[in-house]
C-alpha cells in the first residue's frame, strides 16, 4: 500500500482518537424527554394511565387495557441550551424517530396484549464516547440522544381489578478494534507499505421492566412499575505493529492500547402512580419515582498502554514510561424522588357517535394535556477535581390531540394525531472549588431545553 493506504491508515487513527474524545452518554431518552406524544405531554405522569405503546416503558401492565391493534410512528426534537459561565456548551440536540405496535387479544378468555416500542436516533444505532476525568460536562444530558432504545412487553388481566405486565428493554452498545501493521518510511512516506483494519460490533444490553395496575372501577387506577439497572460498556482496542525505516535503519516497534469505560448508565427505578378518573372525560394523574442514582458508575475511561521499540545495536532511545491507569474518583451521587403531575381533558367531542376501539365514541375528539415534573440534581457540589455539571430541572409540558374515531365505517379504523411541547429550566447553580488553583475554577451552570414532537397512530 502506498500514499492512499497511508492516508487511510491515518484516517483510521483519527477515527480512534475521536472515539476516545471527551464525550459521554447517559441513560435512555424516555427518562428525560418522554416516549410518545401523549405521555410526553403529561410529563410522563402515566404510570397508571398508559395503554398505548408507551406503556411498554411507563407500565407494561397498562397494555392489557388496549382495545384494538394499533400502529404508531412519530418524531421528536429537543434543543439543549446548557451553559457554563454564560457560554453554551454545544450539547447535541436530542432527536429521532419513535414507533410502536400494540396487539391485544385473549387466551382462554383472559385479556392479554403484546407491544414493542422503539426510539431510533438520527445519528445512528450507537454513538458513544468516553470522557477524561476532570473535563466539565453536563453529566445527565451530554450525547444521550445517540442510543438505540428498544422495548418489548406483554400484559395480562387475570381479574377485572388487576393487570400485570413485564418486558425487556434494550440499549445498543459498541465494541471496537483498530490495527495498523507494515513498514513506514520516514524520508519517503509514499514508499510506505501499511495495512489497517477497523472492526466494530454493535451489541446490546438488556434490563427488565415490570408493572402492576390496580383498577378501582368508576374512580381510576393505581400503577406500580419497576425498571432495572443497566451498564453500557465501551470497549476499544488498538494495536500498531511494524517497522519504521529511517534513512535505511529499521526500527521495529509495537504500540498497544486498551480503553474501557461505562458509556451509559441507566439507574434502576421504582414508580408509583395514581390516575383519578371519577370526573367524566378528565384524567388527573400523579406519579412519584425513586431513582437509584447512588449506584452510579463513573464514566471515566480506564486506559492501558504499552510502547515497545527495539532500536538497532549502538542506538539509544529513551522511551516514556507506560502510563499508570488512574482509579476513577467515585461520583457519590444520591438517590432522588421525582414527582410528576399530568392532566388530560378529552371533552365531549363532536359529530355522530361511532363504534371505535371497543366502545362508542364521538366522531372527532380533541384531547388537551398539560404536565409538570421536578427533578432535583443527584450530583453533589463538585469541589474537587471532578466536574460533573448539573442543576435542578423544572419541566412544563403541553399537548393536544386530534382523534378521528372510525371516520370511514367500512374500514373500521381510527386515526389519532398527538402533539406535545416541552420546556425545561435549569436555575443557576454556583459551584465553588476548594482549591484556589483548580484548573477549571469556580463556575455557574444554568440552561434550558425546549422541544416537542408528534405521534401518528392508526387503530384497527
Tab-separated table of C-alpha atoms in Angstrom, residues 180-454:
chain	number	residue	atom	x	y	z
A	180	UNK	CA	-2.099	-0.884	11.719
A	181	UNK	CA	0.799	-3.046	10.609
A	182	UNK	CA	3.516	-2.803	7.981
A	183	UNK	CA	6.521	-0.676	7.126
A	184	UNK	CA	6.682	3.138	7.345
A	185	UNK	CA	9.418	5.046	5.504
A	186	UNK	CA	10.069	8.339	7.314
A	187	UNK	CA	12.031	10.028	4.496
A	188	UNK	CA	9.882	8.653	1.665
A	189	UNK	CA	6.342	8.333	3.019
A	190	UNK	CA	4.983	7.425	-0.425
A	191	UNK	CA	7.087	4.279	-0.291
A	192	UNK	CA	5.447	3.180	2.974
A	193	UNK	CA	3.534	-0.074	2.931
A	194	UNK	CA	0.862	-0.166	5.622
A	195	UNK	CA	-2.255	-2.198	6.216
A	196	UNK	CA	-5.013	-1.055	8.532
A	197	UNK	CA	-8.032	-2.815	9.972
A	198	UNK	CA	-11.072	-1.486	11.823
A	199	UNK	CA	-13.541	-3.909	13.379
A	200	UNK	CA	-16.609	-2.707	15.299
A	201	UNK	CA	-19.541	-4.672	16.706
A	202	UNK	CA	-22.962	-3.425	17.740
A	203	UNK	CA	-24.090	-5.384	20.783
A	204	UNK	CA	-26.891	-4.842	23.265
A	205	UNK	CA	-27.524	-4.757	26.973
A	206	UNK	CA	-30.854	-5.789	28.413
A	207	UNK	CA	-32.683	-4.886	31.582
A	208	UNK	CA	-36.085	-5.948	32.935
A	209	UNK	CA	-39.234	-3.899	33.347
A	210	UNK	CA	-42.333	-5.000	35.218
A	211	UNK	CA	-45.535	-3.407	36.438
A	212	UNK	CA	-48.934	-3.888	38.003
A	213	UNK	CA	-52.123	-1.866	37.735
A	214	UNK	CA	-54.947	-1.944	40.280
A	215	UNK	CA	-58.300	-0.748	38.941
A	216	UNK	CA	-60.986	0.899	41.039
A	217	UNK	CA	-63.977	0.879	38.732
A	218	UNK	CA	-65.504	4.334	38.316
A	219	UNK	CA	-62.691	6.077	40.189
A	220	UNK	CA	-59.430	5.346	38.393
A	221	UNK	CA	-56.347	3.202	38.857
A	222	UNK	CA	-53.138	2.771	40.811
A	223	UNK	CA	-49.979	1.741	38.952
A	224	UNK	CA	-46.642	0.382	40.130
A	225	UNK	CA	-43.567	-0.065	37.908
A	226	UNK	CA	-40.024	-1.361	38.288
A	227	UNK	CA	-37.303	-0.602	35.737
A	228	UNK	CA	-33.973	-2.390	36.076
A	229	UNK	CA	-30.439	-1.032	36.017
A	230	UNK	CA	-28.033	-1.392	33.107
A	231	UNK	CA	-24.425	-0.504	32.338
A	232	UNK	CA	-23.462	0.055	28.726
A	233	UNK	CA	-19.760	-0.706	28.205
A	234	UNK	CA	-17.478	0.958	25.685
A	235	UNK	CA	-14.542	-1.247	24.655
A	236	UNK	CA	-11.819	-0.143	22.255
A	237	UNK	CA	-8.515	-1.871	21.449
A	238	UNK	CA	-5.715	-0.540	19.240
A	239	UNK	CA	-2.507	-2.181	18.028
A	240	UNK	CA	0.253	-0.661	15.872
A	241	UNK	CA	2.870	-3.232	14.880
A	242	UNK	CA	5.550	-2.672	12.260
A	243	UNK	CA	8.889	-1.230	11.238
A	244	UNK	CA	9.932	2.397	10.870
A	245	UNK	CA	12.573	2.926	8.147
A	246	UNK	CA	14.694	5.964	8.965
A	247	UNK	CA	17.430	6.579	6.371
A	248	UNK	CA	17.941	2.851	5.884
A	249	UNK	CA	17.816	1.980	9.593
A	250	UNK	CA	14.972	-0.364	10.501
A	251	UNK	CA	13.400	0.223	13.923
A	252	UNK	CA	10.789	-2.376	14.940
A	253	UNK	CA	8.054	-1.047	17.197
A	254	UNK	CA	4.868	-2.186	18.905
A	255	UNK	CA	2.194	0.030	20.466
A	256	UNK	CA	-0.870	-1.406	22.222
A	257	UNK	CA	-3.786	0.479	23.727
A	258	UNK	CA	-6.833	-0.738	25.651
A	259	UNK	CA	-9.686	1.568	26.676
A	260	UNK	CA	-12.605	0.536	28.879
A	261	UNK	CA	-15.406	2.808	30.021
A	262	UNK	CA	-19.001	2.822	31.184
A	263	UNK	CA	-20.504	4.685	28.251
A	264	UNK	CA	-24.047	4.742	29.601
A	265	UNK	CA	-25.642	4.087	32.970
A	266	UNK	CA	-29.371	3.542	33.441
A	267	UNK	CA	-30.362	3.575	37.123
A	268	UNK	CA	-32.963	1.216	38.477
A	269	UNK	CA	-36.257	2.942	39.221
A	270	UNK	CA	-39.492	2.306	41.056
A	271	UNK	CA	-42.517	4.415	40.091
A	272	UNK	CA	-45.931	4.614	41.690
A	273	UNK	CA	-48.775	6.475	40.018
A	274	UNK	CA	-52.385	7.348	40.674
A	275	UNK	CA	-54.890	8.229	37.951
A	276	UNK	CA	-58.111	9.838	39.195
A	277	UNK	CA	-60.889	9.407	36.594
A	278	UNK	CA	-64.056	9.990	38.602
A	279	UNK	CA	-64.959	13.056	36.549
A	280	UNK	CA	-66.020	12.116	33.031
A	281	UNK	CA	-63.505	12.945	30.287
A	282	UNK	CA	-60.929	14.159	32.855
A	283	UNK	CA	-57.802	12.293	33.970
A	284	UNK	CA	-55.793	13.693	36.908
A	285	UNK	CA	-52.504	11.836	37.288
A	286	UNK	CA	-49.804	11.979	39.967
A	287	UNK	CA	-46.569	9.965	39.849
A	288	UNK	CA	-43.615	9.590	42.217
A	289	UNK	CA	-40.440	7.854	41.011
A	290	UNK	CA	-37.479	6.680	43.080
A	291	UNK	CA	-34.255	6.785	41.052
A	292	UNK	CA	-31.230	4.860	42.311
A	293	UNK	CA	-28.528	7.385	41.425
A	294	UNK	CA	-26.322	6.296	44.351
A	295	UNK	CA	-25.362	3.200	42.299
A	296	UNK	CA	-23.967	5.395	39.509
A	297	UNK	CA	-20.705	4.159	37.980
A	298	UNK	CA	-18.071	6.685	36.897
A	299	UNK	CA	-17.764	7.024	33.098
A	300	UNK	CA	-14.049	7.873	33.275
A	301	UNK	CA	-12.156	5.696	30.807
A	302	UNK	CA	-9.607	3.195	32.091
A	303	UNK	CA	-6.724	3.199	29.613
A	304	UNK	CA	-3.758	0.820	29.497
A	305	UNK	CA	-0.945	1.489	27.017
A	306	UNK	CA	2.328	-0.233	26.154
A	307	UNK	CA	5.089	1.005	23.831
A	308	UNK	CA	7.953	-1.280	22.791
A	309	UNK	CA	10.715	-0.077	20.431
A	310	UNK	CA	13.731	-2.211	19.614
A	311	UNK	CA	16.446	0.088	18.205
A	312	UNK	CA	19.485	-1.318	16.375
A	313	UNK	CA	22.618	-2.066	18.434
A	314	UNK	CA	24.549	1.045	19.360
A	315	UNK	CA	21.442	3.278	19.113
A	316	UNK	CA	19.900	4.638	22.295
A	317	UNK	CA	16.286	5.791	22.522
A	318	UNK	CA	14.699	6.996	25.729
A	319	UNK	CA	11.190	5.622	25.912
A	320	UNK	CA	8.493	7.222	28.078
A	321	UNK	CA	7.172	5.039	30.857
A	322	UNK	CA	3.822	3.386	30.253
A	323	UNK	CA	1.052	5.416	31.914
A	324	UNK	CA	-0.279	4.054	35.174
A	325	UNK	CA	-4.066	3.556	34.987
A	326	UNK	CA	-5.778	6.027	37.286
A	327	UNK	CA	-8.540	4.962	39.643
A	328	UNK	CA	-11.708	6.958	38.864
A	329	UNK	CA	-12.990	9.103	41.691
A	330	UNK	CA	-16.394	7.856	42.933
A	331	UNK	CA	-19.103	10.337	41.847
A	332	UNK	CA	-21.088	9.897	45.107
A	333	UNK	CA	-24.446	10.697	43.558
A	334	UNK	CA	-27.521	10.495	45.764
A	335	UNK	CA	-30.909	8.878	45.208
A	336	UNK	CA	-33.801	11.101	44.195
A	337	UNK	CA	-37.603	11.122	44.333
A	338	UNK	CA	-39.062	12.653	41.173
A	339	UNK	CA	-42.667	13.964	41.362
A	340	UNK	CA	-44.786	14.302	38.216
A	341	UNK	CA	-48.261	15.693	37.555
A	342	UNK	CA	-50.285	15.257	34.371
A	343	UNK	CA	-53.804	16.276	33.326
A	344	UNK	CA	-55.821	15.226	30.283
A	345	UNK	CA	-59.228	16.628	29.315
A	346	UNK	CA	-60.939	14.905	26.432
A	347	UNK	CA	-64.098	16.990	26.121
A	348	UNK	CA	-67.435	15.867	24.768
A	349	UNK	CA	-66.306	15.687	21.144
A	350	UNK	CA	-68.305	16.490	18.029
A	351	UNK	CA	-70.110	14.553	15.340
A	352	UNK	CA	-72.116	11.325	15.408
A	353	UNK	CA	-71.020	8.523	17.665
A	354	UNK	CA	-69.088	5.690	16.079
A	355	UNK	CA	-68.001	2.343	17.445
A	356	UNK	CA	-64.225	2.566	17.694
A	357	UNK	CA	-61.568	0.901	19.844
A	358	UNK	CA	-64.029	-1.194	21.766
A	359	UNK	CA	-66.651	1.450	22.620
A	360	UNK	CA	-68.893	4.184	21.188
A	361	UNK	CA	-67.075	7.498	20.741
A	362	UNK	CA	-67.751	10.858	19.083
A	363	UNK	CA	-66.528	11.090	15.519
A	364	UNK	CA	-63.985	13.802	16.468
A	365	UNK	CA	-62.288	14.365	19.817
A	366	UNK	CA	-59.683	16.993	20.720
A	367	UNK	CA	-57.958	15.985	23.970
A	368	UNK	CA	-55.900	18.662	25.775
A	369	UNK	CA	-52.973	17.803	28.029
A	370	UNK	CA	-50.579	19.517	30.430
A	371	UNK	CA	-47.886	18.302	32.836
A	372	UNK	CA	-45.094	19.256	35.199
A	373	UNK	CA	-42.062	17.414	36.620
A	374	UNK	CA	-39.379	18.476	39.089
A	375	UNK	CA	-36.017	16.691	39.047
A	376	UNK	CA	-33.615	17.646	41.825
A	377	UNK	CA	-29.998	17.171	40.798
A	378	UNK	CA	-28.461	13.935	42.155
A	379	UNK	CA	-24.917	15.293	41.692
A	380	UNK	CA	-23.236	16.854	44.762
A	381	UNK	CA	-21.228	20.070	44.560
A	382	UNK	CA	-18.046	19.433	42.568
A	383	UNK	CA	-15.499	20.984	44.940
A	384	UNK	CA	-12.580	18.720	43.923
A	385	UNK	CA	-11.059	17.788	40.566
A	386	UNK	CA	-14.236	16.238	39.115
A	387	UNK	CA	-16.654	18.409	37.166
A	388	UNK	CA	-19.930	16.570	36.693
A	389	UNK	CA	-22.143	19.511	35.844
A	390	UNK	CA	-25.844	19.526	36.658
A	391	UNK	CA	-28.625	21.647	38.150
A	392	UNK	CA	-32.199	21.152	39.317
A	393	UNK	CA	-34.650	20.823	36.435
A	394	UNK	CA	-38.209	22.178	36.186
A	395	UNK	CA	-40.169	20.974	33.149
A	396	UNK	CA	-43.568	22.098	31.861
A	397	UNK	CA	-45.268	20.134	29.078
A	398	UNK	CA	-48.256	20.832	26.843
A	399	UNK	CA	-50.071	18.791	24.257
A	400	UNK	CA	-53.099	18.353	22.074
A	401	UNK	CA	-54.566	15.534	20.048
A	402	UNK	CA	-56.925	15.074	17.126
A	403	UNK	CA	-58.824	11.789	17.136
A	404	UNK	CA	-60.940	10.657	14.199
A	405	UNK	CA	-62.914	7.707	15.509
A	406	UNK	CA	-63.816	5.340	12.681
A	407	UNK	CA	-64.278	8.158	10.105
A	408	UNK	CA	-64.868	5.627	7.301
A	409	UNK	CA	-67.121	2.996	8.790
A	410	UNK	CA	-66.394	0.440	6.099
A	411	UNK	CA	-62.685	0.467	7.093
A	412	UNK	CA	-63.248	0.259	10.851
A	413	UNK	CA	-60.045	2.185	11.666
A	414	UNK	CA	-59.397	5.275	13.775
A	415	UNK	CA	-56.677	7.865	13.243
A	416	UNK	CA	-55.042	9.660	16.175
A	417	UNK	CA	-52.565	12.506	15.835
A	418	UNK	CA	-50.939	13.683	19.075
A	419	UNK	CA	-48.502	16.544	19.531
A	420	UNK	CA	-46.519	17.788	22.504
A	421	UNK	CA	-44.207	20.608	23.537
A	422	UNK	CA	-41.640	20.627	26.327
A	423	UNK	CA	-39.821	23.439	28.120
A	424	UNK	CA	-37.228	22.842	30.846
A	425	UNK	CA	-35.462	25.420	33.004
A	426	UNK	CA	-32.263	24.791	34.963
A	427	UNK	CA	-31.920	27.547	37.596
A	428	UNK	CA	-28.379	28.803	38.069
A	429	UNK	CA	-26.144	26.639	40.248
A	430	UNK	CA	-22.924	28.080	41.654
A	431	UNK	CA	-20.021	25.660	42.234
A	432	UNK	CA	-17.113	26.853	44.385
A	433	UNK	CA	-13.858	24.895	44.272
A	434	UNK	CA	-11.855	24.055	47.405
A	435	UNK	CA	-8.543	24.760	45.668
A	436	UNK	CA	-7.845	28.344	44.500
A	437	UNK	CA	-5.620	26.955	41.701
A	438	UNK	CA	-8.128	24.414	40.331
A	439	UNK	CA	-7.602	24.209	36.566
A	440	UNK	CA	-11.337	24.743	35.903
A	441	UNK	CA	-12.101	27.057	38.808
A	442	UNK	CA	-15.451	28.199	40.137
A	443	UNK	CA	-18.326	28.146	37.672
A	444	UNK	CA	-22.032	28.834	37.235
A	445	UNK	CA	-24.256	26.309	35.472
A	446	UNK	CA	-27.661	27.048	34.008
A	447	UNK	CA	-29.673	26.432	30.864
A	448	UNK	CA	-32.866	25.458	29.077
A	449	UNK	CA	-34.240	22.643	26.959
A	450	UNK	CA	-37.148	23.178	24.606
A	451	UNK	CA	-38.638	20.811	22.105
A	452	UNK	CA	-41.585	18.744	21.045
A	453	UNK	CA	-42.856	16.216	18.590
A	454	UNK	CA	-45.795	14.350	17.163
